Coordinates of C-alpha atoms in Angstrom, one line a residue:
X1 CA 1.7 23.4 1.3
X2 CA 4.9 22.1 2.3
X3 CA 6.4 18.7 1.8
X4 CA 9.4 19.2 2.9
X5 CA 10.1 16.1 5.8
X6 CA 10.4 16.7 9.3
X7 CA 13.6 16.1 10.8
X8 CA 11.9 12.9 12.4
X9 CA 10.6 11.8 8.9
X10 CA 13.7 12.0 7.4
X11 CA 15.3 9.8 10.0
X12 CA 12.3 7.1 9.8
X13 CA 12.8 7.1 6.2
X14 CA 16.5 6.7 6.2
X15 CA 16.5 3.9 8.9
X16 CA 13.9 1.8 7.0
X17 CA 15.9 2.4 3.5
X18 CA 18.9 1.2 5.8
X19 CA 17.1 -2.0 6.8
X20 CA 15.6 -2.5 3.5
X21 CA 18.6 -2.4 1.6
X22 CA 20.5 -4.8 3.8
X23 CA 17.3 -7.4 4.2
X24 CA 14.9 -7.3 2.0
X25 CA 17.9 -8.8 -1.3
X26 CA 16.9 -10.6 -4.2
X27 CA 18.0 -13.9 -2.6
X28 CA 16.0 -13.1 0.4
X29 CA 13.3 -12.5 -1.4
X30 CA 13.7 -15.7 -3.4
X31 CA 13.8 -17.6 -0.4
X32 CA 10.7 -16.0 1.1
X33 CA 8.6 -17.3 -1.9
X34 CA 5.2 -15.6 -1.2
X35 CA 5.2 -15.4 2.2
X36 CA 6.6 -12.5 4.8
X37 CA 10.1 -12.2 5.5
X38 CA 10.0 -12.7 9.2
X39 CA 13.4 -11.8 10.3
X40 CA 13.1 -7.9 8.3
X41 CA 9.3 -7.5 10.4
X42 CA 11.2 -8.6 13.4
X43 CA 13.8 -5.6 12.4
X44 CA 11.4 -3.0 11.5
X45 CA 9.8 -3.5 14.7
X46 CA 12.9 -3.8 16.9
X47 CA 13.7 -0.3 14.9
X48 CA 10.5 1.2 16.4
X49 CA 9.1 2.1 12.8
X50 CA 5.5 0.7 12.9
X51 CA 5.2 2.6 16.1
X52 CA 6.7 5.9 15.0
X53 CA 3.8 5.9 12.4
X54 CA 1.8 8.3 15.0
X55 CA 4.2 10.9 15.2
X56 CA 5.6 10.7 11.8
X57 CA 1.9 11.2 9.9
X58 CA 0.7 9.4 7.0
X59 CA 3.2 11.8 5.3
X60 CA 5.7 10.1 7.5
X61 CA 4.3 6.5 6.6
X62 CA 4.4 7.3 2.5
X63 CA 8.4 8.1 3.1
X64 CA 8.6 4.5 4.5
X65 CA 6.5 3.0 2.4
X66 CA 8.8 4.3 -1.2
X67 CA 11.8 2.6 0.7
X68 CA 9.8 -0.9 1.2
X69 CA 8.3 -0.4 -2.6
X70 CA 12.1 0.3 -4.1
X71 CA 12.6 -3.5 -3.0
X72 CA 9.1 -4.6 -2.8
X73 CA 10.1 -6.0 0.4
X74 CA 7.4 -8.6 2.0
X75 CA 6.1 -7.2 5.1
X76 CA 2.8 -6.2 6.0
X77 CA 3.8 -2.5 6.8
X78 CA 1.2 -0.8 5.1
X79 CA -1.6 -3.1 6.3
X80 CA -1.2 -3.1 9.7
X81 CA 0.1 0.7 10.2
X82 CA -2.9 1.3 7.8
X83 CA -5.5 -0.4 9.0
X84 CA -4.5 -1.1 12.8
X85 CA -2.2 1.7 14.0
X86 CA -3.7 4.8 12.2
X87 CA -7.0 3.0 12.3
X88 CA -7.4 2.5 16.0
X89 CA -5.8 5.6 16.8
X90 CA -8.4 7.4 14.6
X91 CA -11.4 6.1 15.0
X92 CA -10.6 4.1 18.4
X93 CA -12.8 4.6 22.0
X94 CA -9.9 5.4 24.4
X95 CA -10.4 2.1 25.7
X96 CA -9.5 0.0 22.4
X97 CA -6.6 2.5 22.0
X98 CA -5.3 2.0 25.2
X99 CA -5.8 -2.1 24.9
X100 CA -4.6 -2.5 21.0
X101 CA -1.9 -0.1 20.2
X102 CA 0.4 -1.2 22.2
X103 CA 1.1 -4.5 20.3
X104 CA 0.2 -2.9 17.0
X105 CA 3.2 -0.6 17.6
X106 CA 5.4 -3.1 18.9
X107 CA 4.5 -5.2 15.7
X108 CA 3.7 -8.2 17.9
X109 CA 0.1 -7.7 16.6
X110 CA -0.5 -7.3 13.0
X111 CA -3.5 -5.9 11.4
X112 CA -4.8 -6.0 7.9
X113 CA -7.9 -4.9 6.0
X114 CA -10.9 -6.5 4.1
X115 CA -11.4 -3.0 2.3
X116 CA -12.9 -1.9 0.1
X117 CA -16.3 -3.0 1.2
X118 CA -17.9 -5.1 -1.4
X119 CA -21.1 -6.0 -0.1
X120 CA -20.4 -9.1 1.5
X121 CA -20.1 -9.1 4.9
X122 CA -23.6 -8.9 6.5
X123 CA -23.5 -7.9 10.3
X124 CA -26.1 -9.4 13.1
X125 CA -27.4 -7.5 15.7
X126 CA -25.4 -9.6 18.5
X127 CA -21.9 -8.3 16.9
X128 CA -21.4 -11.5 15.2
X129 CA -20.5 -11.0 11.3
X130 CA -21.0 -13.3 8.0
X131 CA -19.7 -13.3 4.8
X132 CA -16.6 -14.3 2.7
X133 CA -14.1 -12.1 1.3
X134 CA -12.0 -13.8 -1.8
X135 CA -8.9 -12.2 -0.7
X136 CA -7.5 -9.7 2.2
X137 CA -3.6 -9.1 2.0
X138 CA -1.4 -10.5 4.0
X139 CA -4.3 -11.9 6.2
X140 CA -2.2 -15.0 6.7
X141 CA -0.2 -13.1 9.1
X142 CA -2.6 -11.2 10.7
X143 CA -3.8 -11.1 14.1
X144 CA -6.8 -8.8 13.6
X145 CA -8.6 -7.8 10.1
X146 CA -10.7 -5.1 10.1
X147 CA -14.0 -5.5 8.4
X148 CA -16.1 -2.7 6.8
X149 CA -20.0 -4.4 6.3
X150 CA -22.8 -3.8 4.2
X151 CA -23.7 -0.3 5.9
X152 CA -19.7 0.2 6.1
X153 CA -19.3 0.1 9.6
X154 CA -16.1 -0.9 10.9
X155 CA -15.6 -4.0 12.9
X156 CA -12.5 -5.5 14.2
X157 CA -12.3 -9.6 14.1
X158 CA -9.8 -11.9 15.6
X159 CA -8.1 -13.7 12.9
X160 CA -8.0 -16.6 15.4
X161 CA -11.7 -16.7 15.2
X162 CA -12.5 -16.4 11.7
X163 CA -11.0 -19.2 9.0
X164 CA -8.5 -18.0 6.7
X165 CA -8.1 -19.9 3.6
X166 CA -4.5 -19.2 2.2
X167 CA -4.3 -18.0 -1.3
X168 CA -2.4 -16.9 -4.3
X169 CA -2.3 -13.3 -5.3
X170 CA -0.1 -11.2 -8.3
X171 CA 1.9 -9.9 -5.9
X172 CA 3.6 -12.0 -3.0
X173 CA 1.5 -10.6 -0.2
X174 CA 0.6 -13.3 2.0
X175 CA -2.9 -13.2 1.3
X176 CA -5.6 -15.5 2.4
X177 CA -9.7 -15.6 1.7
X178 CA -11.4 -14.4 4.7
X179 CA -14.6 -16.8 5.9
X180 CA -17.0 -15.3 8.7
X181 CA -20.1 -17.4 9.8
X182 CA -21.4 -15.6 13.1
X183 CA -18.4 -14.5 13.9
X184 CA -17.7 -12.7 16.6
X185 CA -16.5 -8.9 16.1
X186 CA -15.5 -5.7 17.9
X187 CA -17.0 -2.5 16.6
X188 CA -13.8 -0.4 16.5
X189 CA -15.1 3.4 18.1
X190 CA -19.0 3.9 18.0
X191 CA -18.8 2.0 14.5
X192 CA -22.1 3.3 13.3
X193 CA -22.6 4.5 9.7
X194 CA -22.2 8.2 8.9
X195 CA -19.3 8.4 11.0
X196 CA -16.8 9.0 7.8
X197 CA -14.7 6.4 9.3
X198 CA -14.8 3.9 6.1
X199 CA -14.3 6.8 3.6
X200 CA -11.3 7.7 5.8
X201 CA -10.1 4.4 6.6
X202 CA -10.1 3.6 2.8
X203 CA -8.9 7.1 2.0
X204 CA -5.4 6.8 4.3
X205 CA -4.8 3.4 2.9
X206 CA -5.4 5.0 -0.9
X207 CA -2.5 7.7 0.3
X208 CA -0.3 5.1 1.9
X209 CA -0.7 2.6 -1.4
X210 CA 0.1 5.1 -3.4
X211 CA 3.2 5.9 -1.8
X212 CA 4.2 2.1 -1.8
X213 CA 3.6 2.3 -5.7
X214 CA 5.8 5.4 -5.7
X215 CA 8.4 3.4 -4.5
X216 CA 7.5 0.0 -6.7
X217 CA 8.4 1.8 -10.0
X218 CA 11.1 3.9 -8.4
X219 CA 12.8 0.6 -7.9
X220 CA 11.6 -0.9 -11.4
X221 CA 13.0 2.5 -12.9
X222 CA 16.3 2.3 -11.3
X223 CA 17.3 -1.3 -12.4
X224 CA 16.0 -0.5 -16.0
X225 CA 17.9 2.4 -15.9
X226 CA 21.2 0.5 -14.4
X227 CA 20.7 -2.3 -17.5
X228 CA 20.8 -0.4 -20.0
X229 CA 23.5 2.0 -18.8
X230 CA 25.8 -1.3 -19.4
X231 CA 23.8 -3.5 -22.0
X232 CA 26.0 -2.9 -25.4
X233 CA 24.1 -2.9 -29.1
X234 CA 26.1 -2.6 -31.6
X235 CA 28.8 -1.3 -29.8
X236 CA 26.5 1.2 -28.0
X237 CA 24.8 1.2 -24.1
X238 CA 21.2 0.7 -24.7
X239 CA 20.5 4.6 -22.5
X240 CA 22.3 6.0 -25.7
X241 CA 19.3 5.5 -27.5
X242 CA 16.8 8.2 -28.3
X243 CA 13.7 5.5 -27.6
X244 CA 15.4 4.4 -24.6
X245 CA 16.0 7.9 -23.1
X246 CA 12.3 9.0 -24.0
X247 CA 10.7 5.6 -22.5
X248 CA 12.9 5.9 -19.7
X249 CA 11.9 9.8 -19.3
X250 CA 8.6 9.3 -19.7
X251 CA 8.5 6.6 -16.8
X252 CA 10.5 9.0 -14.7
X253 CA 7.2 11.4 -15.0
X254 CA 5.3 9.1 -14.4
X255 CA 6.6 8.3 -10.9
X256 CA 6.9 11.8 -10.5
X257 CA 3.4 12.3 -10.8
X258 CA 2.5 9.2 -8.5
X259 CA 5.1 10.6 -5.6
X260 CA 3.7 14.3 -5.5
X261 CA 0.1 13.3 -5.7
X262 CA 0.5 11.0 -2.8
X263 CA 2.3 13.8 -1.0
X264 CA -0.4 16.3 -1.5
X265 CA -2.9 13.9 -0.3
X266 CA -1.0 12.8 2.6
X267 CA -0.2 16.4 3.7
X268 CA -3.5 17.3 3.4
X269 CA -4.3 14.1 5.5
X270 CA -1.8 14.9 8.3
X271 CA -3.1 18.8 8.4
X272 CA -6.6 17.8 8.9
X273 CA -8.3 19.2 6.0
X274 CA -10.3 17.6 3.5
X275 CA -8.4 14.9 1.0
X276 CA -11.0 12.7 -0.1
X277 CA -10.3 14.1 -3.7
X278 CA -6.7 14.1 -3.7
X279 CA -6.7 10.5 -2.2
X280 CA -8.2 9.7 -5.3
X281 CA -6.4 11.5 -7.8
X282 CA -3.4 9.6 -5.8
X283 CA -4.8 6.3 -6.6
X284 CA -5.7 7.3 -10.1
X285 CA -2.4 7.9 -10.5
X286 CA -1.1 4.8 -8.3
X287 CA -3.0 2.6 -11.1
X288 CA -3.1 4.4 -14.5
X289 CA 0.8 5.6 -14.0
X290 CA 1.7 2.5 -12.1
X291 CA 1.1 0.1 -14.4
X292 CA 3.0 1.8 -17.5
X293 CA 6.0 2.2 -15.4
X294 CA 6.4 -1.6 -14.4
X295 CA 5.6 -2.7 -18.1
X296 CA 8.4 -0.2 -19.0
X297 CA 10.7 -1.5 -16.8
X298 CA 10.1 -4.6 -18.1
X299 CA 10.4 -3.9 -21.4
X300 CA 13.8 -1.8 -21.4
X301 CA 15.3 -5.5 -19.7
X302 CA 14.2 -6.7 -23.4
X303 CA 14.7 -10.6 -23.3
X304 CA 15.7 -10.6 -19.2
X305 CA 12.7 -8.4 -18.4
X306 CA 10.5 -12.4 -19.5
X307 CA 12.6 -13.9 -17.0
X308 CA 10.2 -14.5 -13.9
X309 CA 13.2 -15.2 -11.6
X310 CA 15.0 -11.8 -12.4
X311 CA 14.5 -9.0 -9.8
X312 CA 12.5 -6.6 -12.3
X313 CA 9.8 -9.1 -12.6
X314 CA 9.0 -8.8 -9.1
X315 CA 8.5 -5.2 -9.4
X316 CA 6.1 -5.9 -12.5
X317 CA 4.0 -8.1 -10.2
X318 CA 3.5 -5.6 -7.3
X319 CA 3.1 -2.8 -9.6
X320 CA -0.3 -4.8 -11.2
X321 CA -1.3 -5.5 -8.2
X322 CA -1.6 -2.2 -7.0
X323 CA -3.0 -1.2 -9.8
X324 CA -5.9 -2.8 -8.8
X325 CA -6.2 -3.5 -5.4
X326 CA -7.9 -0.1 -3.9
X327 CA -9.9 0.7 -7.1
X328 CA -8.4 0.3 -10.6
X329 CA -8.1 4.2 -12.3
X330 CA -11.2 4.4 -14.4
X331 CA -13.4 3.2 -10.9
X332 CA -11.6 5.9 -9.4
X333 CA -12.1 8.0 -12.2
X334 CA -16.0 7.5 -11.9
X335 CA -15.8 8.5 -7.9
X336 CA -14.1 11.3 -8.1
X337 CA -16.4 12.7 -10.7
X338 CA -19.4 11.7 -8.4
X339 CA -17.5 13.4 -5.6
X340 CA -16.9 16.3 -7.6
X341 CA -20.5 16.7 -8.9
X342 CA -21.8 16.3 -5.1
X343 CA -19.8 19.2 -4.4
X344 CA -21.0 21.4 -7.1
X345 CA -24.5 20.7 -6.4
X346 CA -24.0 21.8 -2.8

């Protein structure tokens, strides 16, 4: 295996850090309080990025995804490349790819995902769906959700024509409870069960969460390590410490671990062969390694890292969040070893 970038992964990743880093700043952010940062979507998408997703791979899309993650930028990249571009283009007819992707790509339309399927969402036999889900990222800017149902079928439903209730989350991602009562919904391809499509739906956006956690305690890392580099005690920079240096080493591996394993999987992903283990190991890693980074992050800042309004702090919240939001480790844990014992018996 090779995860060496492509010459036009390389330039998608360095035009999103580009944008990133001159957009998505701590006042920004401030000023966007939970909700998207318009003006950056309206860059990324003028920059052609959510688009370039089909030609770049999900490898492609975990290299942009580190960049948004290193300053947990508000935009609903992941979501809608996730669950609308790679989605559609996937598991699409030819006629739904040929009437959505175009605005998907142009980032006019954005798509998010009521995943993973909880058993709530009960589909009719009209195509009309029912069922509430407590909370589907950034579903407050969303023009389409796609909705897995109790036989994990995929449907795609017009956010006009659902009710979206706005709500509060860890991490400021627009989020919003999703309420279907006969509503009507779009299979998206044939949509029947046995397809694979909702273990590969949920697989991609395991791989492409991973890769935004990657990036989430890459950031958090970097300001820890930039603190104490100039925070004195006792006449000493805090990184001259041994307990420093072996947190800060130890949190280093840890994002290590989370970056290669997201890799793997999404290389595997993008050479068609089978990833449904390493998009869980990914996660595993996502969650268990995740979290410890952020709280060490945290904790190297000593008194700043309470501060709720200091930068770090924001990288705490999105790292939680992920930790949870696809499957927290020891639920991945138990699927994987399912997985694994399904394979052995066959």
């Amino acid at each position: 295996m090779d995860f060496t970038p492509t010459e036009e992964q390389d330039a998608a990743r360095e035009l999103a850090a580009r944008i990133f880093a001159d957009l998505s700043t701590h006042e920004r952010l401030a000023a966007a309080g939970t909700g998207t940062d318009v003006e950056l979507w309206k860059a990324l998408c003028a920059a052609g990025l959510p688009g370039a997703v089909e030609e770049i791979g999900l490898l492609g899309l975990v290299l942009l995804l580190e960049e948004q993650g290193r300053t947990t930028a508000q935009v609903p990249l992941a979501a809608s490349c996730v669950h609308g571009v790679l989605a559609v283009s996937r598991h699409g007819t030819p006629e739904q790819r040929a009437r959505l992707l175009p605005a998907l790509r142009a980032g006019s339309a954005v798509a998010t995902g009521a995943f993973p399927e909880r058993g709530t969402v009960r589909a009719e036999g009209d195509g009309r769906l029912t069922g509430t889900v407590a909370w589907v990222p950034w579903l407050r800017d969303a023009t389409h959700v796609l909705v897995p149902d109790t036989a994990r079928s995929l449907w795609l439903v017009r956010a006009a024509d659902a009710e979206i209730t706005a709500v509060e989350t860890t991490a400021p991602w627009a989020a919003a409870r999703l309420t279907l009562d006969c509503t009507p919904a779009e299979r998206l391809g044939n949509g029947s069960p046995g397809t694979g499509a909702y273990e590969d739906v949920l697989a991609v956006a395991r791989i492409a969460f991973a890769g935004l956690q990657a990036g989430v305690c890459a950031g958090s890392l970097a300001r820890a390590v930039a603190y104490t580099s100039v925070r004195e005690q006792f006449g000493r920079p805090l990184a001259t410490k041994q307990a420093v240096q072996l947190r800060a080493a130890d949190a280093y591996m840890d994002t290590e671990a989370i970056r290669v394993t997201a890799y793997e999987a999404a290389w595997r992903c993008d050479e068609r062969l089978p990833c449904a283990e390493q998009a869980l190991v990914a996660g595993w890693w996502a969650s268990e390694a995740g979290k410890r980074v952020v709280h060490t992050g945290q904790h190297l800042h000593g008194g700043l890292g309470a501060d709720i309004d200091h930068p770090v702090h924001r990288h705490f919240l999105w790292g939680r969040q992920l930790d949870a939001y696809l499957g927290c480790g020891a639920q991945l844990l138990e699927e994987l070893g399912l997985l694994l014992a399904k394979e052995k018996v066959q």
